[in-house]
Coordinates of C-alpha atoms in Angstrom, one line a residue:
M1175 CA 0.0 0.0 0.0
Q1176 CA 2.8 2.4 0.8
K1177 CA 4.4 1.7 -2.6
I1178 CA 1.1 2.5 -4.3
A1179 CA 0.7 5.8 -2.3
R1180 CA 4.3 6.8 -3.2
G1181 CA 3.5 6.0 -6.9
H1182 CA 0.4 8.3 -6.8
A1183 CA 2.4 11.0 -5.1
G1184 CA 5.1 10.9 -7.7
F1185 CA 2.6 11.0 -10.5
A1186 CA 1.0 14.0 -8.8
T1187 CA 4.3 15.8 -8.5
W1188 CA 6.1 15.3 -11.8
P1189 CA 3.7 17.3 -14.0
H1190 CA 4.3 20.3 -11.8
L1191 CA 8.0 19.9 -12.1
A1192 CA 7.8 19.4 -15.8
L1193 CA 5.7 22.7 -16.2
W1194 CA 8.2 24.6 -14.0
G1195 CA 11.0 23.2 -16.1
L1196 CA 9.3 24.5 -19.2
I1197 CA 8.9 27.9 -17.6
A1198 CA 12.6 27.9 -16.7
V1199 CA 13.7 27.1 -20.2
L1200 CA 11.4 29.7 -21.9
V1201 CA 11.3 32.6 -19.4
I1202 CA 14.5 32.6 -17.3
P1203 CA 16.6 33.8 -20.3
A1204 CA 15.1 37.2 -19.8
I1205 CA 16.9 37.7 -16.6
G1206 CA 20.3 37.9 -18.3
A1207 CA 19.2 39.8 -21.4
G1208 CA 19.5 43.3 -20.1
G1209 CA 17.6 46.2 -18.7
F1210 CA 13.9 47.0 -18.8
W1211 CA 12.6 47.6 -22.3
W1212 CA 9.1 49.0 -21.7
T1213 CA 8.5 52.1 -19.7
D1214 CA 5.9 50.3 -17.5
E1215 CA 8.5 47.7 -16.5
A1216 CA 10.6 50.2 -14.6
R1217 CA 7.5 51.7 -13.0
H1218 CA 6.4 48.2 -11.8
A1219 CA 9.9 47.7 -10.4
M1220 CA 9.8 51.0 -8.6
G1221 CA 6.5 50.1 -7.2
G1222 CA 8.2 47.2 -5.3
V1223 CA 10.9 49.6 -4.1
F1224 CA 8.3 52.0 -2.9
I1225 CA 6.4 49.4 -0.9
L1226 CA 9.6 48.2 0.7
D1227 CA 10.5 51.8 1.7
F1228 CA 6.9 52.3 2.9
I1229 CA 7.3 49.3 5.2
R1230 CA 10.6 50.5 6.5
D1231 CA 9.3 54.1 7.2
V1232 CA 5.8 53.2 8.3
P1233 CA 4.3 56.6 7.5
L1234 CA 0.8 55.7 8.9
S1235 CA 0.0 59.3 9.9
D1236 CA 0.0 60.5 6.2
P1237 CA 0.4 57.6 3.8
L1238 CA -1.0 59.5 0.8
G1239 CA 1.3 62.5 1.4
Y1240 CA 4.2 60.1 1.8
A1241 CA 3.4 58.5 -1.6
M1242 CA 3.1 62.0 -3.3
R1243 CA 6.4 63.1 -1.8
Y1244 CA 8.1 59.8 -2.9
F1245 CA 6.8 60.4 -6.4
A1246 CA 8.2 63.9 -6.4
Q1247 CA 11.6 62.5 -5.5
Y1248 CA 11.6 59.4 -7.6
P1249 CA 8.9 60.1 -10.3
A1250 CA 8.6 56.6 -11.7
L1251 CA 5.6 55.2 -9.9
A1252 CA 2.4 54.0 -11.5
L1253 CA 0.3 53.9 -8.3
N1254 CA -2.3 56.2 -9.9
W1255 CA -2.8 53.5 -12.5
Y1256 CA -2.4 50.2 -10.6
L1257 CA -3.1 48.9 -7.1
P1258 CA -0.1 47.6 -5.2
G1259 CA -0.8 43.8 -5.2
F1260 CA 2.1 42.9 -7.4
Y1261 CA 4.3 45.5 -5.8
A1262 CA 3.9 43.9 -2.4
A1263 CA 5.0 40.5 -3.7
E1264 CA 7.9 42.2 -5.5
A1265 CA 8.9 44.1 -2.3
A1266 CA 9.2 40.7 -0.5
L1267 CA 11.8 39.6 -3.0
F1268 CA 13.5 42.9 -2.9
G1269 CA 13.7 42.7 0.8
L1270 CA 15.3 39.3 0.6
F1271 CA 17.7 39.7 -2.3
G1272 CA 17.9 43.5 -2.9
A1273 CA 16.2 45.7 -5.5
S1274 CA 17.3 44.5 -8.9
E1275 CA 16.0 43.8 -12.4
A1276 CA 16.6 40.1 -11.8
A1277 CA 14.5 40.1 -8.6
A1278 CA 11.7 41.9 -10.4
H1279 CA 11.8 39.2 -13.2
W1280 CA 11.8 36.4 -10.6
T1281 CA 8.6 37.8 -9.1
V1282 CA 6.9 37.4 -12.5
I1283 CA 8.4 33.9 -12.9
A1284 CA 7.0 32.9 -9.5
F1285 CA 3.5 34.0 -10.6
C1286 CA 3.9 32.0 -13.8
A1287 CA 4.8 28.9 -11.8
L1288 CA 1.8 29.4 -9.5
G1289 CA -0.6 29.9 -12.4
A1290 CA 0.8 26.8 -14.3
S1291 CA 0.4 24.5 -11.3
V1292 CA -3.0 25.7 -10.3
W1293 CA -4.4 25.6 -13.8
F1294 CA -3.0 22.0 -14.2
A1295 CA -4.7 21.1 -10.9
W1296 CA -8.0 22.6 -11.8
A1297 CA -8.0 21.1 -15.3
R1298 CA -6.9 17.7 -14.1
G1299 CA -10.0 17.6 -11.9
G1300 CA -12.2 18.0 -14.9
W1301 CA -10.4 16.2 -17.8
G1302 CA -7.6 14.1 -16.3
P1303 CA -3.9 14.5 -16.0
L1304 CA -2.8 14.2 -19.7
P1305 CA -5.2 16.8 -21.2
A1306 CA -4.5 19.1 -18.2
L1307 CA -0.7 18.8 -18.7
V1308 CA -0.9 19.3 -22.5
A1309 CA -3.3 22.2 -22.1
T1310 CA -1.1 24.0 -19.5
A1311 CA 2.1 23.4 -21.5
S1312 CA 0.4 24.6 -24.6
F1313 CA -0.3 28.1 -23.4
L1314 CA 3.0 28.4 -21.6
A1315 CA 4.8 27.7 -24.8
V1316 CA 3.1 30.4 -26.9
P1317 CA 5.6 33.1 -28.0
E1318 CA 3.2 36.0 -27.1
W1319 CA 2.8 34.6 -23.6
N1320 CA 6.5 34.4 -23.1
F1321 CA 7.1 37.8 -24.6
W1322 CA 5.1 39.4 -21.8
A1323 CA 6.2 36.8 -19.1
R1324 CA 9.8 37.7 -19.9
S1325 CA 8.9 41.3 -19.1
V1326 CA 8.1 42.9 -15.7
M1327 CA 4.5 43.4 -16.7
L1328 CA 1.3 42.5 -14.9
E1329 CA -0.4 40.2 -17.4
A1330 CA 1.1 36.9 -16.3
P1331 CA 0.7 37.7 -12.6
A1332 CA -2.9 38.9 -13.1
I1333 CA -3.8 35.7 -15.1
A1334 CA -2.2 33.5 -12.5
M1335 CA -4.2 35.1 -9.8
F1336 CA -7.4 34.7 -11.8
V1337 CA -6.6 31.0 -12.3
L1338 CA -6.1 30.7 -8.5
S1339 CA -9.5 32.4 -8.1
V1340 CA -11.1 29.8 -10.4
W1341 CA -9.5 27.0 -8.3
C1342 CA -10.6 28.5 -5.0
F1343 CA -14.1 29.2 -6.3
E1344 CA -14.4 25.6 -7.5
R1345 CA -13.4 24.3 -4.1
Y1346 CA -16.1 26.4 -2.5
L1347 CA -18.7 25.1 -5.0
D1348 CA -17.6 21.5 -4.1
R1349 CA -17.9 22.1 -0.4
P1350 CA -19.4 25.4 0.5
T1351 CA -17.9 26.1 3.9
F1352 CA -17.2 29.4 5.6
T1353 CA -13.4 28.9 5.4
R1354 CA -13.5 28.1 1.7
A1355 CA -15.6 31.2 1.1
V1356 CA -13.2 33.4 3.0
V1357 CA -10.3 32.0 1.0
A1358 CA -12.1 32.4 -2.3
G1359 CA -13.1 36.0 -1.5
L1360 CA -9.6 36.9 -0.4
V1361 CA -7.9 35.4 -3.5
I1362 CA -10.3 37.2 -5.8
A1363 CA -9.6 40.5 -3.9
L1364 CA -5.9 39.9 -4.3
A1365 CA -6.3 39.2 -8.0
L1366 CA -8.0 42.6 -8.4
S1367 CA -5.1 44.2 -6.5
I1368 CA -2.7 42.9 -9.2
K1369 CA -4.4 44.4 -12.1
Q1370 CA -7.9 45.8 -12.5
T1371 CA -8.4 44.0 -15.8
V1372 CA -9.2 40.9 -13.7
A1373 CA -12.6 42.5 -12.9
L1374 CA -13.6 42.1 -16.5
L1375 CA -13.4 38.3 -16.2
L1376 CA -15.1 37.9 -12.8
P1377 CA -18.6 37.7 -14.3
A1378 CA -17.4 34.4 -15.8
L1379 CA -17.2 32.9 -12.3
F1380 CA -20.7 34.0 -11.4
V1381 CA -22.1 32.7 -14.7
Y1382 CA -20.3 29.4 -14.1
G1383 CA -21.7 29.2 -10.6
L1384 CA -25.3 29.7 -11.9
W1385 CA -24.7 27.2 -14.8
T1386 CA -23.8 24.3 -12.6
P1387 CA -26.1 22.1 -10.4
R1388 CA -24.2 23.5 -7.4
R1389 CA -25.7 27.0 -7.9
S1390 CA -27.4 26.8 -4.5
A1391 CA -23.9 27.3 -2.9
L1392 CA -24.0 30.9 -4.1
L1393 CA -27.0 31.6 -1.9
R1394 CA -25.8 30.0 1.3
V1395 CA -25.0 32.1 4.2
Q1396 CA -21.4 30.7 4.1
A1397 CA -20.9 32.7 0.9
L1398 CA -21.3 36.1 2.6
P1399 CA -17.6 36.7 3.5
A1400 CA -16.7 36.0 -0.2
Y1401 CA -19.2 38.5 -1.4
L1402 CA -18.0 41.0 1.2
F1403 CA -14.4 40.7 0.2
V1404 CA -15.1 41.0 -3.5
I1405 CA -17.5 43.9 -3.1
V1406 CA -15.0 45.8 -1.0
A1407 CA -12.2 45.0 -3.5
L1408 CA -14.3 46.2 -6.4
A1409 CA -15.2 49.4 -4.4
V1410 CA -11.5 50.0 -3.8
V1411 CA -10.8 49.6 -7.6
A1412 CA -13.6 52.0 -8.4
L1413 CA -12.5 54.6 -5.9
H1414 CA -8.9 54.3 -7.0
A1415 CA -9.9 54.9 -10.6
I1416 CA -12.1 57.9 -9.7
K1417 CA -9.5 59.4 -7.3
F1418 CA -6.3 58.9 -9.2
G1419 CA -6.9 57.3 -12.6
S1420 CA -9.9 59.0 -14.1
L1421 CA -7.8 60.2 -17.1
G1422 CA -6.1 56.8 -17.5
L1423 CA -9.5 55.1 -17.2
A1424 CA -11.0 57.3 -19.9
A1425 CA -8.0 56.7 -22.1
T1426 CA -8.3 52.9 -21.6
V1427 CA -12.0 52.2 -21.6
G1428 CA -13.5 55.5 -22.8
D1429 CA -13.8 56.9 -26.2
N1430 CA -10.6 59.0 -26.2
R1431 CA -8.8 56.5 -28.4
V1432 CA -11.7 56.6 -30.8
D1433 CA -11.7 60.4 -30.9
V1434 CA -8.0 60.4 -31.9
G1435 CA -8.2 57.5 -34.4
Q1436 CA -6.4 55.0 -32.1
S1437 CA -9.5 52.7 -31.9
A1438 CA -12.5 51.8 -34.0
G1439 CA -16.0 52.6 -32.8
R1440 CA -17.6 50.2 -30.4
L1441 CA -20.4 49.1 -32.8
S1442 CA -18.1 48.9 -35.9
L1443 CA -17.3 45.5 -37.5
A1444 CA -13.6 46.4 -37.3
R1445 CA -13.9 46.6 -33.5
W1446 CA -15.6 43.2 -33.2
M1447 CA -13.1 41.6 -35.5
M1448 CA -10.1 43.1 -33.8
Y1449 CA -9.6 40.3 -31.2
P1450 CA -10.3 37.4 -33.5
H1451 CA -7.6 38.9 -35.8
A1452 CA -5.3 39.4 -32.9
L1453 CA -5.8 35.7 -31.8
V1454 CA -4.7 34.5 -35.3
K1455 CA -1.4 36.4 -34.7
T1456 CA -0.8 35.5 -31.1
W1457 CA -2.4 32.1 -30.5
G1458 CA -1.6 31.0 -34.0
W1459 CA -3.9 29.4 -36.5
P1460 CA -2.8 25.7 -35.7
L1461 CA -3.8 26.1 -32.1
L1462 CA -6.8 28.2 -33.1
V1463 CA -8.1 25.3 -35.2
L1464 CA -7.5 22.8 -32.4
S1465 CA -9.3 25.1 -29.9
A1466 CA -12.2 25.5 -32.3
V1467 CA -12.6 21.7 -32.4
G1468 CA -12.8 21.6 -28.7
V1469 CA -15.3 24.5 -28.5
A1470 CA -17.6 22.9 -31.2
W1471 CA -17.6 19.4 -29.7
R1472 CA -20.8 18.5 -28.0
P1473 CA -20.6 18.7 -24.2
R1474 CA -20.8 15.5 -22.1
S1475 CA -22.3 14.9 -18.7
S1476 CA -18.8 13.8 -17.6
E1477 CA -17.5 17.4 -18.0
P1478 CA -19.0 19.4 -15.1
R1479 CA -16.3 22.1 -15.4
L1480 CA -16.8 22.7 -19.1
P1481 CA -19.3 25.6 -18.6
L1482 CA -16.5 27.7 -17.0
L1483 CA -14.5 27.6 -20.3
Y1484 CA -17.4 28.8 -22.3
A1485 CA -18.2 31.5 -19.8
W1486 CA -14.5 32.6 -19.7
L1487 CA -14.2 33.0 -23.4
G1488 CA -17.5 34.7 -23.8
C1489 CA -16.9 37.1 -21.0
W1490 CA -13.3 37.8 -22.3
Y1491 CA -14.5 38.6 -25.8
L1492 CA -17.4 40.8 -24.9
A1493 CA -15.5 42.8 -22.2
M1494 CA -12.3 43.2 -24.2
T1495 CA -14.1 44.2 -27.3
L1496 CA -16.4 46.7 -25.6
L1497 CA -14.0 48.2 -23.2
L1498 CA -10.4 47.7 -24.3
G1499 CA -10.5 48.6 -28.0
S1500 CA -7.0 49.7 -28.6
E1501 CA -5.7 47.8 -31.6
G1502 CA -2.1 48.2 -30.4
N1503 CA -2.9 46.6 -27.0
A1504 CA -5.1 43.8 -28.4
P1505 CA -2.3 41.2 -28.8
R1506 CA -1.4 41.6 -25.1
Y1507 CA -5.0 41.3 -24.0
T1508 CA -5.4 38.0 -25.9
L1509 CA -3.3 36.5 -23.1
Y1510 CA -6.3 36.6 -20.8
A1511 CA -8.0 33.9 -23.0
F1512 CA -5.0 31.6 -23.4
P1513 CA -5.7 29.1 -20.5
A1514 CA -9.3 28.5 -21.6
L1515 CA -8.4 28.2 -25.3
A1516 CA -5.6 25.7 -24.3
M1517 CA -8.0 23.5 -22.4
F1518 CA -10.4 23.5 -25.3
A1519 CA -7.6 22.5 -27.6
A1520 CA -6.7 19.6 -25.3
R1521 CA -10.3 18.6 -24.6
P1522 CA -10.5 16.0 -27.4
L1523 CA -7.8 13.9 -25.6
F1524 CA -10.5 13.4 -22.9
L1525 CA -13.4 12.9 -25.4
L1526 CA -11.5 10.3 -27.5
Q1527 CA -10.5 8.0 -24.8
E1528 CA -12.5 5.1 -26.3
R1529 CA -11.0 5.8 -29.8
P1530 CA -7.2 5.5 -29.2
T1531 CA -6.2 5.9 -32.8
L1532 CA -7.9 9.3 -33.1
R1533 CA -6.8 10.2 -29.6
N1534 CA -3.1 9.5 -30.4
A1535 CA -3.4 11.5 -33.7
M1536 CA -4.8 14.5 -31.8
L1537 CA -2.1 14.1 -29.1
A1538 CA 0.6 14.0 -31.9
A1539 CA -0.9 17.2 -33.4
L1540 CA -0.9 19.0 -30.1
L1541 CA 2.7 17.9 -29.3
I1542 CA 3.9 19.1 -32.7
V1543 CA 2.3 22.5 -32.2
L1544 CA 3.7 22.6 -28.7
G1545 CA 7.2 21.8 -29.9
F1546 CA 6.9 24.3 -32.7
N1547 CA 5.9 27.1 -30.2
V1548 CA 8.8 26.1 -27.9
W1549 CA 11.1 26.5 -30.9
R1550 CA 9.6 29.9 -31.8
T1551 CA 9.8 31.1 -28.3
L1552 CA 13.5 30.1 -27.9
N1553 CA 14.3 31.9 -31.1
Q1554 CA 12.3 35.0 -30.2
P1555 CA 14.6 37.9 -29.3
V1556 CA 14.3 39.0 -25.7
P1557 CA 13.6 42.8 -25.6
Y1558 CA 16.0 44.9 -23.5
V1559 CA 17.4 48.4 -23.2
N1560 CA 20.8 49.0 -21.7
G1561 CA 22.8 52.1 -20.8
Y1562 CA 20.7 53.6 -18.0
R1563 CA 22.5 51.8 -15.2
E1564 CA 25.8 53.4 -16.3
A1565 CA 24.1 56.9 -16.4
A1566 CA 22.8 56.4 -12.9
E1567 CA 26.3 55.3 -11.7
F1568 CA 27.8 58.4 -13.3
I1569 CA 25.4 60.7 -11.4
Q1570 CA 25.8 58.8 -8.2
Q1571 CA 29.6 59.2 -8.4
S1572 CA 29.3 62.9 -9.0
K1573 CA 27.9 63.5 -5.5
T1574 CA 25.7 66.3 -6.7
Q1575 CA 23.6 68.0 -4.1
G1576 CA 21.0 69.3 -6.5
P1577 CA 18.1 67.6 -8.4
V1578 CA 18.9 65.8 -11.6
L1579 CA 16.9 66.8 -14.7
F1580 CA 16.1 63.9 -17.0
A1581 CA 14.5 64.3 -20.5
G1582 CA 13.6 61.1 -22.3
K1583 CA 11.4 58.1 -22.7
H1584 CA 13.1 55.6 -20.4
D1585 CA 13.2 57.9 -17.3
G1586 CA 12.0 54.9 -15.2
N1587 CA 15.1 52.9 -16.0
F1588 CA 17.4 55.7 -14.9
I1589 CA 15.3 56.5 -11.7
F1590 CA 15.2 52.8 -10.7
H1591 CA 19.0 52.4 -10.9
L1592 CA 19.6 55.8 -9.2
R1593 CA 17.3 54.8 -6.3
R1594 CA 19.0 51.4 -6.1
L1595 CA 22.3 53.1 -5.6
D1596 CA 21.0 55.7 -3.3
D1597 CA 20.8 54.0 0.1
R1598 CA 20.4 57.2 2.0
R1599 CA 17.6 58.4 -0.4
N1600 CA 19.2 61.8 -1.0
D1601 CA 18.9 62.0 -4.8
V1602 CA 16.0 63.9 -6.5
V1603 CA 15.0 63.5 -10.1
L1604 CA 13.0 66.0 -12.1
R1605 CA 11.3 64.6 -15.2
A1606 CA 11.2 67.0 -18.1
D1607 CA 7.8 65.6 -19.1
K1608 CA 6.5 66.8 -15.7
V1609 CA 8.2 70.2 -15.1
L1610 CA 8.7 71.4 -18.7
V1611 CA 5.5 69.9 -20.2
S1612 CA 2.7 67.7 -18.9
L1613 CA 1.5 64.9 -21.0
A1614 CA -2.0 63.5 -20.6
V1615 CA -1.1 59.8 -20.6
H1616 CA -0.1 60.1 -24.3
K1617 CA 0.7 63.3 -26.1
Y1618 CA -2.1 62.8 -28.5
F1619 CA -4.6 63.0 -25.6
G1620 CA -3.3 66.5 -24.8
M1621 CA -0.3 68.4 -23.5
E1622 CA 0.3 71.5 -21.4
S1623 CA 3.5 73.3 -21.7
H1624 CA 5.1 75.0 -18.7
V1625 CA 7.9 76.8 -20.6
S1626 CA 7.8 79.0 -23.7
S1627 CA 11.4 79.9 -24.2
L1628 CA 15.0 78.8 -23.6
D1629 CA 15.2 81.4 -20.9
D1630 CA 12.2 79.8 -19.1
I1631 CA 14.0 76.5 -19.0
Q1632 CA 17.2 78.1 -17.7
S1633 CA 15.3 79.9 -15.1
L1634 CA 13.7 76.6 -13.9
I1635 CA 17.2 75.1 -13.7
D1636 CA 18.4 78.0 -11.6
R1637 CA 15.3 78.0 -9.4
Y1638 CA 15.6 74.3 -8.5
G1639 CA 19.4 74.2 -8.3
V1640 CA 19.9 71.7 -11.0
E1641 CA 23.6 70.7 -11.6
F1642 CA 23.3 67.7 -14.0
I1643 CA 21.0 67.3 -16.9
V1644 CA 20.6 63.8 -18.5
V1645 CA 19.0 63.7 -22.0
E1646 CA 18.3 60.9 -24.5
Q1647 CA 19.5 61.5 -28.1
P1648 CA 17.8 61.4 -30.5
D1649 CA 14.6 62.5 -28.7
I1650 CA 12.2 59.6 -29.4
V1651 CA 9.4 61.2 -27.3
R1652 CA 9.4 64.0 -29.9
V1653 CA 8.0 66.9 -27.9
K1654 CA 8.9 70.5 -28.6
E1655 CA 10.1 71.2 -25.0
F1656 CA 12.7 68.4 -25.1
G1657 CA 14.1 70.0 -28.3
M1658 CA 14.2 73.3 -26.6
L1659 CA 16.1 71.9 -23.7
Y1660 CA 18.7 70.2 -25.9
E1661 CA 19.2 73.5 -27.8
L1662 CA 19.8 75.2 -24.4
L1663 CA 22.4 72.6 -23.5
Q1664 CA 24.5 73.6 -26.5
R1665 CA 25.2 77.0 -24.9
P1666 CA 28.6 77.6 -23.2
E1667 CA 27.0 77.6 -19.7
F1668 CA 26.6 73.9 -20.1
E1669 CA 29.4 71.3 -20.3
R1670 CA 28.9 67.9 -21.8
M1671 CA 30.4 65.5 -19.3
T1672 CA 30.0 62.1 -21.0
V1673 CA 28.1 60.3 -23.7
L1674 CA 26.9 56.8 -23.0
P1675 CA 25.8 54.4 -25.6
V1676 CA 22.3 52.8 -25.4
T1677 CA 21.9 49.3 -26.8
A1678 CA 18.5 47.6 -27.4
G1679 CA 17.0 44.4 -28.7
G1680 CA 13.7 42.8 -29.5
R1681 CA 10.8 45.1 -29.9
A1682 CA 12.4 47.8 -27.7
E1683 CA 12.4 51.4 -28.9
A1684 CA 15.4 53.3 -27.6
P1685 CA 17.6 56.3 -28.4
D1686 CA 21.2 55.9 -29.6
R1687 CA 22.9 57.5 -26.6
I1688 CA 22.5 59.2 -23.3
E1689 CA 24.2 62.6 -22.9
I1690 CA 25.0 64.0 -19.5
Y1691 CA 25.6 67.8 -19.1
R1692 CA 26.8 69.9 -16.1
Y1693 CA 25.5 73.4 -15.5
R1694 CA 28.6 75.5 -15.1
N1695 CA 26.7 78.3 -13.2
Y1696 CA 25.2 75.8 -10.7
K1697 CA 24.4 77.2 -7.3
P1698 CA 22.5 75.3 -4.6
S1699 CA 18.9 76.6 -4.5
L1700 CA 17.8 78.6 -1.5
D1701 CA 14.2 77.5 -2.0
A1702 CA 14.0 73.8 -1.2
T1703 CA 10.5 73.4 -2.5
I1704 CA 9.9 71.6 -5.8
V1705 CA 6.5 71.9 -7.4
I1706 CA 5.3 69.2 -9.8
P1707 CA 2.2 70.4 -11.7
L1708 CA -0.4 67.7 -12.5
P1709 CA -2.9 69.7 -14.5
H1710 CA -4.8 66.6 -15.8
M1711 CA -5.5 65.6 -12.2
G1712 CA -6.3 69.1 -11.2
T1713 CA -3.6 69.3 -8.5
E1714 CA 0.1 69.6 -7.9
I1715 CA 2.8 68.1 -5.7
R1716 CA 4.9 70.3 -3.5
F1717 CA 8.0 68.6 -2.3
D1718 CA 10.4 70.0 0.4
R1719 CA 13.8 68.6 -0.3
D1720 CA 14.8 69.3 3.3
K1721 CA 12.2 66.8 4.5
R1722 CA 12.8 63.8 2.2
R1723 CA 12.0 61.1 4.8

């Protein structure tokens, strides 16, 4: 009996190890590739640094003021866009291993491993170990999934937490106890704290609960804590959007993109065909055909979990099409359908158990596609941008007492490395796209200039006591004020100290070089207050450099 038990335990363990090994082979190469390539990556990394500093400082008397002052000093946070769920997990790794790009990547990898194991466990309960293993491996091997899993972005963590929500919800339906309701509610709330996009998939859980014979579990008194946690989490998401992210919310789910030609109208055929077209590119037509077979196959009574897959895909398609209509972001948002599509593709392995020849043919087709996607992923360039670490090291070694003015797209990379090197938290960074000009999310949504001449820029440099100016060249942001700043830097009052090359790979957009200038007439500012205008939020941040902590 003990031998049999050990055999079952081994069988239960090795699929998880196999999936983790697949993740290691496909995702870990990103760690050694180079620096953050996408501007959001650095902001997500800085979110972890902020949470760690918040825990160390414990500013409970004024947490919002602390966050505002922190942003004024290190303006590379995205807390007005995202809740801090991922940042808290990241802060734990930063606390253990130090703040680094590698630790940020490992946080994403940990979520990938969690999502893979939980999806395998849930799918195994409905279709058996082989279909579950093939389905999980299939979506983990897709190049588009790995492109974003190799980045410090929130898609993979958010999907992993939604998968965990599905598993916890299933456990509650199986045995509706108070404890399981609490766990399910907490996990769903945590998923929402990773990325608000998860809210668009939550109706699928409710539809699934109503679809199954276990629907009475939703009306039991034991379910109350789950409803309470989810309602509170949704309220926090809504209040956060209203308080801090109304502009971002309008840019994401509103009609702003339609007005500027970035998205088709909600009722247009182009809008409703956008995600199917994106799936052809990201999921690939071979897997799409296999998934379509699984979708079209008549349900059987032995598949009680099948309704969730239909509810998931239907909810995803409707929500994404109606609310997230940016064609440029559509490929990334197809990731939210991958686990369900993968299970549909592997479903025939369960349905054809009594027809081994056809089952083996389907298994061979799935394994061929899986192997092809593994090969494609391994040959897919890992995006990176390098050069900002060296710029931060140069500034750190200069021992400047004044703020550093940075003009460029990858300000977050520079700020992350400067904060990583600044143990005493004395450095201050001024972003040119905050103090020279304010951008409303994207420049095509509106800009407000704060300078009208070169003398205005020099006056700002004098007022804040700026000694070093760091600029990207050529200017890939392409705003007038950056060009004016660069023109000012060619005057004799400024000395070019160094030029650092920038290297990039993959899909990354980057300048050719970073130029660092020193202001010859630098004098420490007598006024220690820095004002960061935020016209699109109807406010401003006032930061006293003498009270940095």
